[in-house]
């Protein structure tokens, strides 16, 4: 991202990028967040959102609001999402060790081919 952008533009770019990555329309994000679609459009154009809007949109996108405020949110976001998925996998394995290890070995063997 360009460091010459205002924080409002950074937030808007991040919302738009994450929304596109998740294949969510502005209308669907409006529905999920309870924020008017025009407010989301304005936010994506760089208008500074209220704290309520920022919180509602981040919750609807299932991310921490800090990712919307950062120049390098894509890297931070991906790192945290990867950590979350690893934690879920570890919990899954620990819940049912014997059957899950077989499944993981089976998937690993298929990936080697």
Short mmCIF file of N, CA, C and O in Angstrom, two decimals, residues 6-16 19 26-27 29-30 35-50 53-54 57:
data_model
loop_
_atom_site.label_atom_id
_atom_site.label_comp_id
_atom_site.label_asym_id
_atom_site.label_seq_id
_atom_site.Cartn_x
_atom_site.Cartn_y
_atom_site.Cartn_z
N UNK A 6 -4.26 8.46 3.27
CA UNK A 6 -4.80 8.78 4.60
C UNK A 6 -5.24 7.49 5.28
O UNK A 6 -5.42 6.46 4.62
N UNK A 7 -5.44 7.56 6.57
CA UNK A 7 -5.89 6.38 7.30
C UNK A 7 -7.26 5.93 6.80
O UNK A 7 -7.53 4.73 6.70
N UNK A 8 -8.11 6.88 6.46
CA UNK A 8 -9.43 6.53 5.90
C UNK A 8 -9.30 5.74 4.62
O UNK A 8 -10.03 4.76 4.39
N UNK A 9 -8.36 6.13 3.75
CA UNK A 9 -8.13 5.41 2.49
C UNK A 9 -7.56 4.02 2.76
O UNK A 9 -7.91 3.06 2.07
N UNK A 10 -6.69 3.92 3.74
CA UNK A 10 -6.10 2.62 4.10
C UNK A 10 -7.19 1.68 4.59
O UNK A 10 -7.28 0.52 4.16
N UNK A 11 -8.06 2.19 5.47
CA UNK A 11 -9.16 1.38 5.98
C UNK A 11 -10.05 0.93 4.81
O UNK A 11 -10.40 -0.25 4.70
N UNK A 12 -10.39 1.86 3.96
CA UNK A 12 -11.25 1.54 2.81
C UNK A 12 -10.63 0.50 1.90
O UNK A 12 -11.31 -0.44 1.46
N UNK A 13 -9.34 0.65 1.61
CA UNK A 13 -8.65 -0.33 0.76
C UNK A 13 -8.64 -1.71 1.41
O UNK A 13 -8.85 -2.73 0.75
N UNK A 14 -8.41 -1.75 2.73
CA UNK A 14 -8.36 -3.03 3.43
C UNK A 14 -9.73 -3.70 3.47
O UNK A 14 -9.84 -4.91 3.26
N UNK A 15 -10.78 -2.91 3.73
CA UNK A 15 -12.13 -3.48 3.75
C UNK A 15 -12.45 -4.07 2.37
O UNK A 15 -12.92 -5.20 2.26
N UNK A 16 -12.17 -3.31 1.34
CA UNK A 16 -12.49 -3.75 -0.02
C UNK A 16 -11.70 -5.01 -0.38
O UNK A 16 -12.24 -5.96 -0.93
N UNK A 19 -12.98 -7.97 1.69
CA UNK A 19 -14.33 -8.30 1.21
C UNK A 19 -14.26 -9.06 -0.10
O UNK A 19 -14.94 -10.07 -0.28
N UNK A 26 -20.85 -5.67 -1.20
CA UNK A 26 -21.09 -4.58 -0.25
C UNK A 26 -22.45 -4.77 0.41
O UNK A 26 -22.61 -4.52 1.61
N UNK A 27 -23.41 -5.23 -0.36
CA UNK A 27 -24.76 -5.45 0.17
C UNK A 27 -24.76 -6.54 1.24
O UNK A 27 -25.40 -6.40 2.29
N UNK A 29 -22.15 -7.49 3.05
CA UNK A 29 -21.42 -6.96 4.21
C UNK A 29 -22.33 -6.03 5.01
O UNK A 29 -22.31 -6.05 6.24
N UNK A 30 -23.14 -5.25 4.34
CA UNK A 30 -24.09 -4.37 5.01
C UNK A 30 -25.07 -5.19 5.84
O UNK A 30 -25.33 -4.89 7.01
N UNK A 35 -24.55 -2.25 9.05
CA UNK A 35 -24.11 -0.91 8.61
C UNK A 35 -24.72 -0.65 7.24
O UNK A 35 -24.72 -1.53 6.38
N UNK A 36 -25.23 0.54 7.02
CA UNK A 36 -25.86 0.88 5.75
C UNK A 36 -24.88 0.67 4.59
O UNK A 36 -23.68 0.96 4.71
N UNK A 37 -25.40 0.20 3.47
CA UNK A 37 -24.55 -0.07 2.32
C UNK A 37 -23.86 1.20 1.84
O UNK A 37 -22.70 1.16 1.40
N UNK A 38 -24.54 2.34 1.93
CA UNK A 38 -23.90 3.61 1.53
C UNK A 38 -22.72 3.95 2.44
O UNK A 38 -21.73 4.51 1.98
N UNK A 39 -22.81 3.60 3.70
CA UNK A 39 -21.71 3.82 4.63
C UNK A 39 -20.52 2.95 4.24
O UNK A 39 -19.36 3.41 4.26
N UNK A 40 -20.78 1.72 3.86
CA UNK A 40 -19.70 0.82 3.42
C UNK A 40 -19.08 1.35 2.14
O UNK A 40 -17.85 1.37 1.99
N UNK A 41 -19.91 1.80 1.20
CA UNK A 41 -19.38 2.38 -0.04
C UNK A 41 -18.49 3.57 0.25
O UNK A 41 -17.40 3.71 -0.31
N UNK A 42 -18.96 4.45 1.13
CA UNK A 42 -18.17 5.64 1.48
C UNK A 42 -16.88 5.26 2.19
O UNK A 42 -15.83 5.87 1.95
N UNK A 43 -16.95 4.26 3.05
CA UNK A 43 -15.74 3.81 3.75
C UNK A 43 -14.72 3.30 2.73
O UNK A 43 -13.54 3.62 2.81
N UNK A 44 -15.18 2.51 1.76
CA UNK A 44 -14.26 1.97 0.74
C UNK A 44 -13.71 3.07 -0.16
O UNK A 44 -12.66 2.89 -0.78
N UNK A 45 -14.36 4.21 -0.21
CA UNK A 45 -13.87 5.36 -0.98
C UNK A 45 -12.92 6.22 -0.16
O UNK A 45 -12.39 7.20 -0.66
N UNK A 46 -12.72 5.85 1.12
CA UNK A 46 -11.75 6.58 1.92
C UNK A 46 -12.33 7.45 3.01
O UNK A 46 -11.59 8.12 3.73
N UNK A 47 -13.65 7.47 3.14
CA UNK A 47 -14.25 8.27 4.21
C UNK A 47 -14.01 7.59 5.55
O UNK A 47 -14.17 6.39 5.69
N UNK A 48 -13.61 8.37 6.52
CA UNK A 48 -13.29 7.88 7.85
C UNK A 48 -14.55 7.31 8.51
O UNK A 48 -15.55 7.99 8.65
N UNK A 49 -14.52 6.03 8.96
CA UNK A 49 -15.70 5.44 9.60
C UNK A 49 -15.75 5.77 11.10
O UNK A 49 -14.72 6.06 11.71
N UNK A 50 -16.93 5.68 11.65
CA UNK A 50 -17.06 5.83 13.10
C UNK A 50 -16.49 4.58 13.76
O UNK A 50 -16.30 3.53 13.11
N UNK A 53 -18.92 1.74 13.30
CA UNK A 53 -18.88 1.16 11.95
C UNK A 53 -17.65 0.28 11.78
O UNK A 53 -17.75 -0.84 11.28
N UNK A 54 -16.51 0.76 12.23
CA UNK A 54 -15.27 -0.01 12.13
C UNK A 54 -15.40 -1.34 12.87
O UNK A 54 -15.04 -2.40 12.35
N UNK A 57 -18.06 -3.70 11.02
CA UNK A 57 -17.54 -4.25 9.76
C UNK A 57 -16.46 -5.29 10.04
O UNK A 57 -16.44 -6.35 9.42
#
